[in-house]
Each structure stands twice: as C-alpha cells, then as structure tokens.
C-alpha cells in the first residue's frame, strides 16, 4: 500500500475558487496561505503582501510574520498554496526551500496550481518525524447547502413510488409480439398491451 493512496486532502470549494481567481489574475506566480483542520480540510484561503515575478514567488518573512500576527488562528494556518502561472505543476528547488522555511511543530499542506487548473498536493510532517508524502489526492468539497428539508418536501409533493408488479413468469403468446408486450415480458409483467391494466397503481 502506498501511503499517498490512503491520504486525502479536502479543500472547501470557496477556498479553491479564490485560488483559481487569483491564479487567473496573476501574470505569473503568487502565493497564499490557508487554514487546515486536523482532518486535513483546507479552508479560508488568504493573501498576504508579496512581490512576485513571472517565475517566482518569494515568501517575505516580514510580511509573513505580519500576516500571522494579525491572524485570529495563526496555529491553524497550515497550508501554503502557490501558482506556477502558465508552467506545469511540480516542486522546484525554491519551493522546497519555502516549505523548509515554513516548518512548524506539526505539519504543512502544500498545493501548487497553474492557469490550466492543474493542481499537485503534498503533505510535510515535521514532528515527531520528518516525512514528505507527495501526490496526495486533493478533493474539492462542495459547501453544505442545507437542502434536505426542501428536497424532502418536493419529493413528497411530486414523486409516487409504485409497488413492484408481481412477476408472473408467463411467456408471451406467439401471436402479435407488440413492443408493449415485449416490454412486459422484459419486466416480467403480464403479457398484455392493455393500457388500462396500469391504471390501478398510477
Ligand atoms: Zn513553485
């Protein structure tokens, strides 16, 4: 068993949408940070002050410190997301340095994306052992729209579920195999094409 196949990082649809918008707006690269729950759900993607070029996004330590100082839950900021613009998704030497620079007492989720909406995700554990798991599946999680009550009401209003008709096991008489009769045989219903026969459960 490969460990990356047993791991999955989920990202809220809203966070993913912000990342795609910023990816489209950036000429080249950009970085953002997000919170991660202990169950590895990424949410709350936020920008911080940065200067980027077409080919690099450097984490300004002073800007990062300012961002974390002002953050409500700095301890939950455990995801670093950056875009490669028009290039492919991979971990560059500079990315490895960024991840090492973001080392903390627990873990970091890193996601690299590009303008073609490709994404690669990895998990770095810093303690109690140093471990990197690359190629982790990233699953976009749709928001809960709380539609259960409304769907139940509409289902009860519009849908009738008929009981299954008894299977008679009778063969179609050789005379006139009409399409209706053939369908009836297929379903195991009486070999009849009499429309009225369906009336009792409509
Ligand atoms: Zn990179």
Short mmCIF file of C-alpha atoms and ligand atoms in Angstrom, two decimals:
data_model
loop_
_atom_site.label_atom_id
_atom_site.label_comp_id
_atom_site.label_asym_id
_atom_site.label_seq_id
_atom_site.Cartn_x
_atom_site.Cartn_y
_atom_site.Cartn_z
CA UNK A 1 0.00 0.00 0.00
CA UNK A 2 1.32 3.43 -0.89
CA UNK A 3 0.83 5.96 1.89
CA UNK A 4 -0.30 8.70 -0.51
CA UNK A 5 -3.20 6.47 -1.61
CA UNK A 6 -4.53 6.28 1.95
CA UNK A 7 -4.32 10.06 2.45
CA UNK A 8 -6.67 12.68 1.10
CA UNK A 9 -6.67 16.44 1.48
CA UNK A 10 -10.03 18.13 1.10
CA UNK A 11 -10.35 21.79 0.13
CA UNK A 12 -13.50 23.87 0.51
CA UNK A 13 -15.00 24.95 -2.83
CA UNK A 14 -14.78 28.60 -1.72
CA UNK A 15 -11.05 28.38 -0.99
CA UNK A 16 -10.48 26.61 -4.32
CA UNK A 17 -12.46 29.30 -6.17
CA UNK A 18 -10.37 32.09 -4.58
CA UNK A 19 -7.19 30.27 -5.63
CA UNK A 20 -8.40 29.93 -9.23
CA UNK A 21 -9.41 33.63 -9.32
CA UNK A 22 -6.00 34.78 -8.01
CA UNK A 23 -4.26 32.36 -10.36
CA UNK A 24 -6.10 33.95 -13.29
CA UNK A 25 -5.33 37.49 -12.05
CA UNK A 26 -1.60 36.92 -11.51
CA UNK A 27 0.60 37.44 -14.55
CA UNK A 28 2.96 34.77 -13.26
CA UNK A 29 3.25 33.32 -9.78
CA UNK A 30 1.56 34.18 -6.49
CA UNK A 31 1.28 32.63 -3.03
CA UNK A 32 -1.47 32.41 -0.45
CA UNK A 33 -1.99 30.71 2.87
CA UNK A 34 -4.95 28.80 4.25
CA UNK A 35 -6.11 27.09 7.40
CA UNK A 36 -6.15 23.30 7.75
CA UNK A 37 -8.22 21.27 10.20
CA UNK A 38 -6.72 18.18 11.93
CA UNK A 39 -8.79 16.12 9.43
CA UNK A 40 -6.82 17.79 6.60
CA UNK A 41 -9.57 20.07 5.30
CA UNK A 42 -8.15 23.25 3.75
CA UNK A 43 -10.28 26.37 4.14
CA UNK A 44 -10.07 30.14 4.44
CA UNK A 45 -7.51 30.96 1.73
CA UNK A 46 -5.95 34.41 2.34
CA UNK A 47 -3.48 36.63 0.52
CA UNK A 48 -0.60 38.40 2.23
CA UNK A 49 1.71 41.15 0.99
CA UNK A 50 4.10 39.83 -1.63
CA UNK A 51 6.22 40.82 -4.60
CA UNK A 52 6.16 38.29 -7.42
CA UNK A 53 7.79 37.86 -10.80
CA UNK A 54 6.65 35.71 -13.70
CA UNK A 55 8.81 32.88 -12.43
CA UNK A 56 9.00 33.26 -8.68
CA UNK A 57 7.02 33.95 -5.56
CA UNK A 58 9.21 34.61 -2.56
CA UNK A 59 7.90 34.38 0.94
CA UNK A 60 8.81 37.69 2.53
CA UNK A 61 9.45 36.70 6.16
CA UNK A 62 8.42 40.15 7.47
CA UNK A 63 5.12 40.07 5.50
CA UNK A 64 4.53 36.53 6.68
CA UNK A 65 5.16 37.47 10.31
CA UNK A 66 2.78 40.44 9.98
CA UNK A 67 0.10 38.19 8.45
CA UNK A 68 0.39 35.60 11.22
CA UNK A 69 0.49 38.23 13.98
CA UNK A 70 -2.79 39.68 12.79
CA UNK A 71 -4.42 36.30 12.19
CA UNK A 72 -7.19 35.01 14.51
CA UNK A 73 -5.89 31.46 14.41
CA UNK A 74 -2.23 31.52 13.39
CA UNK A 75 -1.80 27.96 14.68
CA UNK A 76 -4.38 26.75 12.10
CA UNK A 77 -2.53 28.31 9.15
CA UNK A 78 -1.01 25.09 7.84
CA UNK A 79 -1.38 25.35 4.05
CA UNK A 80 0.85 27.13 1.55
CA UNK A 81 -0.62 27.42 -1.93
CA UNK A 82 1.15 28.93 -4.91
CA UNK A 83 0.68 29.12 -8.67
CA UNK A 84 3.20 28.47 -11.42
CA UNK A 85 1.22 30.60 -13.88
CA UNK A 86 1.46 29.01 -17.32
CA UNK A 87 4.06 26.42 -16.29
CA UNK A 88 3.46 22.87 -15.09
CA UNK A 89 2.86 21.81 -11.51
CA UNK A 90 5.98 20.48 -9.74
CA UNK A 91 8.15 21.27 -6.72
CA UNK A 92 11.07 23.50 -7.63
CA UNK A 93 14.19 23.97 -5.54
CA UNK A 94 12.78 27.29 -4.40
CA UNK A 95 9.53 25.55 -3.42
CA UNK A 96 11.48 23.05 -1.32
CA UNK A 97 13.20 26.00 0.38
CA UNK A 98 9.83 27.71 1.02
CA UNK A 99 8.43 24.53 2.57
CA UNK A 100 11.53 24.16 4.76
CA UNK A 101 11.11 27.82 5.77
CA UNK A 102 7.50 27.17 6.79
CA UNK A 103 8.47 24.21 9.01
CA UNK A 104 6.47 24.19 12.23
CA UNK A 105 5.87 21.84 15.15
CA UNK A 106 3.31 19.72 13.29
CA UNK A 107 2.61 19.63 9.53
CA UNK A 108 2.16 21.67 6.34
CA UNK A 109 -0.06 21.04 3.32
CA UNK A 110 1.40 22.48 0.10
CA UNK A 111 -0.55 22.89 -3.12
CA UNK A 112 0.88 24.08 -6.42
CA UNK A 113 -1.52 25.04 -9.21
CA UNK A 114 -1.37 26.63 -12.65
CA UNK A 115 -3.57 28.53 -15.09
CA UNK A 116 -4.71 25.26 -16.70
CA UNK A 117 -6.35 24.35 -13.37
CA UNK A 118 -3.86 21.58 -12.68
CA UNK A 119 -3.00 21.02 -9.04
CA UNK A 120 -0.48 18.96 -7.09
CA UNK A 121 -0.69 18.48 -3.36
CA UNK A 122 1.78 17.23 -0.76
CA UNK A 123 1.93 16.80 2.98
CA UNK A 124 5.05 17.54 5.02
CA UNK A 125 5.18 16.30 8.59
CA UNK A 126 7.84 17.99 10.71
CA UNK A 127 7.37 16.24 14.07
CA UNK A 128 7.71 13.74 15.66
CA UNK A 129 9.40 12.55 12.45
CA UNK A 130 10.21 14.41 9.23
CA UNK A 131 8.14 12.95 6.42
CA UNK A 132 7.03 14.11 2.97
CA UNK A 133 4.09 12.49 1.19
CA UNK A 134 3.77 13.73 -2.38
CA UNK A 135 0.97 13.22 -4.93
CA UNK A 136 -1.73 13.37 -2.27
CA UNK A 137 -5.25 13.39 -3.71
CA UNK A 138 -6.90 16.80 -3.46
CA UNK A 139 -10.68 16.66 -3.24
CA UNK A 140 -12.77 19.82 -3.67
CA UNK A 141 -15.56 19.77 -1.13
CA UNK A 142 -18.89 21.34 -2.10
CA UNK A 143 -20.45 23.53 0.58
CA UNK A 144 -23.33 22.09 2.55
CA UNK A 145 -26.36 23.88 1.09
CA UNK A 146 -28.75 22.56 3.73
CA UNK A 147 -31.27 21.37 1.12
CA UNK A 148 -32.52 18.25 2.92
CA UNK A 149 -35.83 19.73 4.17
CA UNK A 150 -36.71 21.38 0.86
CA UNK A 151 -35.79 18.28 -1.16
CA UNK A 152 -37.88 16.09 1.14
CA UNK A 153 -40.89 18.40 0.73
CA UNK A 154 -40.61 18.47 -3.08
CA UNK A 155 -40.05 14.70 -3.23
CA UNK A 156 -43.20 14.02 -1.21
CA UNK A 157 -45.12 16.54 -3.34
CA UNK A 158 -44.12 15.18 -6.76
CA UNK A 159 -42.97 11.59 -6.51
CA UNK A 160 -45.10 8.48 -6.13
CA UNK A 161 -43.29 5.19 -5.85
CA UNK A 162 -45.39 2.30 -7.20
CA UNK A 163 -45.01 -1.17 -5.73
CA UNK A 164 -43.27 -3.67 -8.00
CA UNK A 165 -45.72 -5.67 -10.12
CA UNK A 166 -45.73 -9.41 -9.35
CA UNK A 167 -43.59 -11.47 -11.65
CA UNK A 168 -45.90 -13.92 -13.39
CA UNK A 169 -43.32 -15.87 -15.31
CA UNK A 170 -45.73 -16.25 -18.21
CA UNK A 171 -44.46 -16.40 -21.73
CA UNK A 172 -45.77 -14.10 -24.41
CA UNK A 173 -48.29 -15.90 -26.62
CA UNK A 174 -46.92 -16.42 -30.08
CA UNK A 175 -49.46 -14.10 -31.64
CA UNK A 176 -48.55 -10.43 -32.28
CA UNK A 177 -45.49 -9.55 -30.15
CA UNK A 178 -46.17 -5.80 -29.92
CA UNK A 179 -43.50 -3.50 -28.41
CA UNK A 180 -45.65 -3.10 -25.29
CA UNK A 181 -45.92 -6.89 -24.90
CA UNK A 182 -42.18 -7.32 -25.39
CA UNK A 183 -41.51 -4.70 -22.70
CA UNK A 184 -43.91 -6.51 -20.40
CA UNK A 185 -42.07 -9.79 -20.90
CA UNK A 186 -38.77 -7.98 -20.26
CA UNK A 187 -40.10 -6.69 -16.93
CA UNK A 188 -41.83 -9.96 -16.09
CA UNK A 189 -45.24 -8.28 -16.27
CA UNK A 190 -48.44 -9.83 -17.72
CA UNK A 191 -48.22 -10.24 -21.49
CA UNK A 192 -50.76 -7.58 -22.25
CA UNK A 193 -50.72 -4.31 -24.12
CA UNK A 194 -53.89 -3.19 -22.44
CA UNK A 195 -53.17 0.36 -21.16
CA UNK A 196 -55.96 0.08 -18.56
CA UNK A 197 -54.04 -2.67 -16.82
CA UNK A 198 -51.68 0.02 -15.44
CA UNK A 199 -54.48 2.13 -14.02
CA UNK A 200 -54.60 0.65 -10.55
CA UNK A 201 -51.19 1.85 -9.46
CA UNK A 202 -50.95 5.16 -11.20
ZN1 LIG B 1 6.79 26.64 -7.26
#
